[in-house]
Coordinates of C-alpha atoms in Angstrom, one line a residue:
M10 CA -21.0 -1.0 -1.2
E11 CA -19.1 -0.5 -4.4
R12 CA -18.9 2.7 -6.4
W13 CA -16.9 4.8 -8.8
I14 CA -15.6 8.2 -8.1
E15 CA -14.1 10.9 -10.4
S16 CA -11.0 12.2 -8.7
N17 CA -8.2 14.3 -10.1
G18 CA -9.3 13.5 -13.6
V19 CA -9.3 9.7 -13.1
R20 CA -12.3 7.3 -12.5
L21 CA -11.5 5.4 -9.2
W22 CA -13.2 2.2 -7.9
C23 CA -13.9 2.2 -4.3
E24 CA -15.8 0.0 -1.7
T25 CA -17.2 1.1 1.6
L26 CA -17.9 -1.2 4.6
G27 CA -19.9 -0.1 7.7
D28 CA -22.0 2.8 8.7
A29 CA -21.2 6.1 7.2
A30 CA -21.9 7.9 10.4
D31 CA -18.9 6.1 12.0
P32 CA -15.4 7.8 11.8
A33 CA -14.1 7.0 8.3
M34 CA -10.9 5.0 7.7
L35 CA -9.3 5.2 4.3
L36 CA -7.1 2.3 3.3
V37 CA -4.4 3.0 0.8
M38 CA -2.8 0.1 -1.1
G39 CA 0.8 -0.1 -2.4
L40 CA 2.6 -0.4 -5.8
G41 CA 0.5 -2.3 -8.4
A42 CA -1.7 -3.6 -5.7
Q43 CA -5.5 -3.4 -5.8
G44 CA -7.7 -2.2 -3.1
T45 CA -9.0 -5.7 -2.7
S46 CA -5.5 -6.7 -1.6
W47 CA -6.6 -5.4 1.9
P48 CA -7.5 -8.7 3.5
D49 CA -11.4 -8.9 4.1
D50 CA -10.7 -10.1 7.6
L51 CA -8.7 -7.0 8.5
C52 CA -11.3 -4.8 6.9
E53 CA -14.0 -6.5 8.9
M54 CA -12.0 -6.1 12.2
L55 CA -11.7 -2.4 11.5
R56 CA -15.4 -2.1 10.7
A57 CA -16.3 -3.9 13.9
G58 CA -14.1 -1.6 15.7
G59 CA -16.3 1.2 14.9
H60 CA -15.1 2.6 11.6
Y61 CA -16.5 3.3 8.2
V62 CA -13.9 1.5 6.2
I63 CA -13.0 2.7 2.7
R64 CA -10.6 0.8 0.2
Y65 CA -10.0 1.8 -3.3
D66 CA -8.1 1.1 -6.4
N67 CA -5.3 3.5 -7.1
R68 CA -5.1 4.9 -10.7
D69 CA -3.5 2.2 -12.9
T70 CA -4.7 -0.7 -10.8
G71 CA -7.7 -3.0 -10.5
L72 CA -10.8 -1.4 -12.0
S73 CA -9.7 2.2 -11.7
G74 CA -8.8 4.3 -14.8
R75 CA -5.6 3.8 -16.7
V76 CA -3.2 6.7 -17.5
D77 CA -0.8 7.1 -20.4
Y78 CA 2.3 7.9 -18.2
A79 CA 4.4 9.3 -21.0
A80 CA 1.6 11.9 -21.9
R81 CA 0.5 12.6 -18.3
P82 CA 3.3 11.6 -15.7
Y83 CA 2.4 11.6 -12.2
T84 CA 4.0 11.3 -8.7
L85 CA 2.9 10.2 -5.2
T86 CA 1.6 13.7 -4.6
D87 CA -0.8 13.2 -7.5
L88 CA -1.8 9.8 -6.0
A89 CA -2.4 11.6 -2.7
D90 CA -4.7 14.0 -4.4
D91 CA -6.6 11.1 -5.9
A92 CA -7.1 9.7 -2.4
V93 CA -8.4 13.0 -1.2
G94 CA -10.8 13.1 -4.2
V95 CA -12.1 9.7 -3.0
L96 CA -12.9 11.3 0.4
D97 CA -14.5 14.3 -1.4
G98 CA -16.7 11.9 -3.5
L99 CA -17.9 10.1 -0.4
G100 CA -18.6 13.4 1.5
V101 CA -15.9 12.6 4.0
D102 CA -14.3 15.7 5.7
A103 CA -11.4 13.7 7.3
A104 CA -10.4 10.2 7.9
H105 CA -8.0 7.9 9.7
V106 CA -5.5 7.2 6.9
V107 CA -3.8 3.8 6.8
G108 CA -1.3 3.0 4.1
A109 CA 0.7 -0.1 3.2
S110 CA 4.0 0.0 1.4
M111 CA 3.7 2.5 -1.4
G112 CA 0.3 3.4 0.1
G113 CA 2.1 4.4 3.3
M114 CA 4.2 6.9 1.2
I115 CA 1.0 8.1 -0.3
A116 CA -0.5 8.4 3.2
Q117 CA 2.5 10.5 4.2
E118 CA 1.8 12.8 1.3
I119 CA -1.8 13.2 2.2
A120 CA -0.7 14.2 5.7
L121 CA 1.8 16.7 4.3
Q122 CA -0.4 18.2 1.6
H123 CA -3.8 17.9 3.3
P124 CA -3.2 17.9 7.0
G125 CA -6.9 18.9 7.7
R126 CA -8.1 15.7 6.1
V127 CA -6.1 13.3 8.3
R128 CA -7.3 12.4 11.8
T129 CA -4.6 9.9 12.3
L130 CA -1.9 8.4 10.1
T131 CA -0.8 4.7 10.1
A132 CA 2.0 3.6 7.8
I133 CA 2.7 -0.1 7.5
M134 CA 5.9 -1.6 5.9
S135 CA 6.6 1.9 4.4
A136 CA 9.4 4.4 4.2
A137 CA 10.1 8.2 3.8
A138 CA 13.3 7.9 1.9
A139 CA 13.4 8.1 -1.8
I140 CA 14.4 5.1 -4.0
D141 CA 18.0 5.0 -5.1
P142 CA 17.9 4.5 -8.9
Q143 CA 21.1 2.6 -8.9
S144 CA 20.2 0.1 -6.3
G145 CA 16.6 -0.1 -6.7
T146 CA 16.0 0.3 -3.1
F147 CA 15.4 2.9 -0.4
R148 CA 18.4 5.2 0.2
G149 CA 20.1 3.9 3.4
S150 CA 19.3 0.3 2.7
E151 CA 20.7 -2.5 0.5
R152 CA 18.5 -4.6 -1.8
D153 CA 18.5 -8.3 -0.7
P154 CA 20.2 -10.7 -3.0
R155 CA 17.0 -12.7 -3.3
L156 CA 15.2 -9.7 -4.7
V157 CA 18.1 -8.8 -7.0
A158 CA 17.9 -12.4 -8.4
W159 CA 14.1 -12.1 -8.9
D160 CA 14.5 -8.8 -10.6
A161 CA 17.1 -10.2 -13.0
R162 CA 14.8 -13.1 -14.0
Q163 CA 12.2 -10.5 -15.0
V164 CA 14.6 -8.9 -17.5
T165 CA 16.4 -12.1 -18.8
D166 CA 13.3 -14.4 -18.9
P167 CA 10.2 -12.1 -18.8
P168 CA 6.9 -14.0 -18.3
T169 CA 4.8 -13.9 -21.4
T170 CA 1.6 -15.7 -20.3
D171 CA -0.8 -15.2 -17.6
E172 CA 0.3 -18.5 -15.8
Q173 CA 3.9 -17.3 -16.0
R174 CA 3.0 -14.0 -14.7
I175 CA 1.0 -15.6 -11.8
Q176 CA 4.1 -17.6 -11.0
A177 CA 6.4 -14.8 -11.0
R178 CA 4.1 -12.9 -8.5
L179 CA 3.9 -16.1 -6.5
D180 CA 7.8 -16.5 -6.4
L181 CA 8.0 -12.8 -5.2
A182 CA 5.4 -13.3 -2.6
R183 CA 7.3 -16.3 -1.2
I184 CA 10.5 -14.2 -1.1
L185 CA 8.7 -11.4 0.8
S186 CA 6.6 -13.6 3.2
G187 CA 8.9 -13.6 6.3
S188 CA 8.9 -16.3 8.9
L189 CA 5.9 -15.4 11.0
S190 CA 4.0 -18.3 9.4
P191 CA 4.6 -21.0 6.8
F192 CA 4.2 -19.8 3.3
D193 CA 0.7 -20.9 1.9
E194 CA 1.5 -21.5 -1.7
S195 CA -2.0 -22.6 -2.9
A196 CA -3.9 -19.8 -1.0
T197 CA -1.5 -17.2 -2.3
R198 CA -1.6 -18.5 -5.9
E199 CA -5.5 -18.3 -5.7
I200 CA -5.4 -14.7 -4.4
I201 CA -3.1 -13.8 -7.3
A202 CA -5.1 -15.6 -9.8
R203 CA -8.2 -13.8 -8.5
E204 CA -6.6 -10.5 -9.0
F205 CA -5.7 -11.3 -12.6
L206 CA -9.3 -12.4 -13.2
R207 CA -10.6 -9.1 -11.8
A208 CA -8.3 -6.8 -13.7
G209 CA -6.2 -8.7 -16.1
D210 CA -2.5 -8.3 -16.7
M211 CA -1.2 -5.4 -14.7
T212 CA 2.5 -5.5 -15.9
H213 CA 2.4 -2.4 -17.9
T214 CA 0.4 -0.3 -15.5
M215 CA 2.5 -1.4 -12.6
Q216 CA 5.5 0.1 -14.5
N217 CA 3.7 3.4 -14.2
H218 CA 3.7 3.1 -10.3
I219 CA 7.4 2.4 -10.4
L220 CA 8.0 5.5 -12.5
A221 CA 5.8 7.5 -10.1
V222 CA 7.8 6.4 -7.1
M223 CA 11.1 7.0 -8.9
A224 CA 10.0 10.6 -9.9
S225 CA 8.7 11.5 -6.3
R226 CA 10.4 13.6 -3.7
D227 CA 12.4 12.4 -0.7
R228 CA 10.2 12.8 2.4
S229 CA 13.0 12.0 5.0
E230 CA 13.0 15.5 6.3
L231 CA 9.7 16.7 5.2
V232 CA 7.8 14.2 7.4
S233 CA 9.0 16.0 10.6
S234 CA 6.3 18.6 9.8
I235 CA 3.5 16.0 10.0
T236 CA 1.2 16.8 12.8
S237 CA -1.3 14.0 12.6
P238 CA -0.9 11.4 15.4
T239 CA 1.2 8.7 13.6
L240 CA 1.6 4.9 14.0
V241 CA 4.3 3.0 12.2
I242 CA 3.8 -0.8 11.9
H243 CA 6.7 -2.7 10.4
G244 CA 7.7 -6.2 10.1
T245 CA 11.3 -7.1 11.3
E246 CA 11.8 -9.3 8.3
D247 CA 10.7 -7.0 5.6
L248 CA 13.1 -7.3 2.5
M249 CA 11.3 -4.8 0.3
A250 CA 11.3 -1.9 2.9
P251 CA 13.8 -3.1 5.4
F252 CA 13.0 -2.6 9.2
E253 CA 15.5 0.3 9.5
Q254 CA 13.3 2.3 7.1
G255 CA 10.3 1.9 9.4
R256 CA 12.4 2.9 12.4
A257 CA 13.8 5.9 10.6
L258 CA 10.2 7.0 9.6
A259 CA 9.0 6.7 13.2
A260 CA 12.0 8.6 14.4
A261 CA 11.4 11.5 11.9
I262 CA 7.8 12.1 12.7
P263 CA 7.4 13.9 16.2
G264 CA 5.5 11.8 18.7
S265 CA 4.9 8.8 16.4
V266 CA 4.8 5.2 17.7
L267 CA 6.7 2.3 16.3
V268 CA 5.3 -1.2 16.5
P269 CA 7.6 -3.9 15.2
I270 CA 6.0 -7.2 14.2
E271 CA 8.5 -10.1 14.7
G272 CA 8.8 -12.3 11.6
M273 CA 6.5 -10.2 9.4
G274 CA 7.9 -9.6 6.0
H275 CA 6.5 -7.3 3.3
S276 CA 3.0 -8.8 3.4
L277 CA -0.2 -8.8 5.6
P278 CA -0.2 -12.4 6.8
A279 CA -3.2 -13.8 8.5
P280 CA -1.5 -14.5 11.8
A281 CA -0.7 -10.8 12.1
L282 CA -4.0 -9.3 11.2
A283 CA -5.6 -9.3 14.7
R284 CA -2.5 -7.6 16.0
I285 CA -2.4 -5.0 13.2
A286 CA -6.1 -4.3 13.6
S287 CA -5.9 -3.9 17.4
E288 CA -2.9 -1.6 17.1
I289 CA -4.6 0.6 14.6
L290 CA -7.8 0.8 16.7
R291 CA -5.8 1.5 19.8
H292 CA -4.2 4.4 17.9
T293 CA -7.4 5.8 16.4
N294 CA -9.1 5.5 19.9
R295 CA -6.4 7.7 21.5
V296 CA -7.7 10.7 19.6
G297 CA -11.3 9.9 20.5
V298 CA -12.7 10.3 17.0

């Protein structure tokens, strides 16, 4: 069921799947990505596992409201407040919170700021470290040369048409895909094109997310105070958030569990979805709610 919720001064799109009487699971997506970027198959597995699944568009993505960042700057803590507002709007007291990439960073902030709202925490391909403004990557890691080259192309030869923007996103997806399965160019292009059709060109608003991440605090030491049972899922071939970031995040949160997925990059590939779903469901079942 689709609906819109006013949260933290922004109108947010969200979709729910399953029975509202079941334990809620909030899915938080990453930088510039729409809530619909959570694969339908993964959402169905989580619903079939007994959860009321909630996915939503962060501010400045998808069908949710846009913000003038210069007039109203925000950080990941504000995005965490947005997410809690979604729970408020749906009448959910607490949820299993699952975040991917920047969404995993938002999920950490939810657990830090609103611990009573988080039954369990799952961070997928995420990190606690801040971004180094010089290198453009997480402190403690080096940016892969392939990403450096892609970044440079966006500056020297920026895309100006939708087709060029789709191609740039496709090129990035190929770089980030990992070796777990062959890169499916046609299927990925279709997904990206569908996102453009749904919400238009997101280049400008994606920049807001980059600014928000850069302005946000380093959580490397703060996450040691997280009390929610925590699962960290990370691909061993992640170029955007290198595997050592996932290892460091798991090491910093007391009692957390690290699940490496061999060959997975910075993506949610179809061959990994059943494993990811089973690990999340095993994690949430441990707490019995």
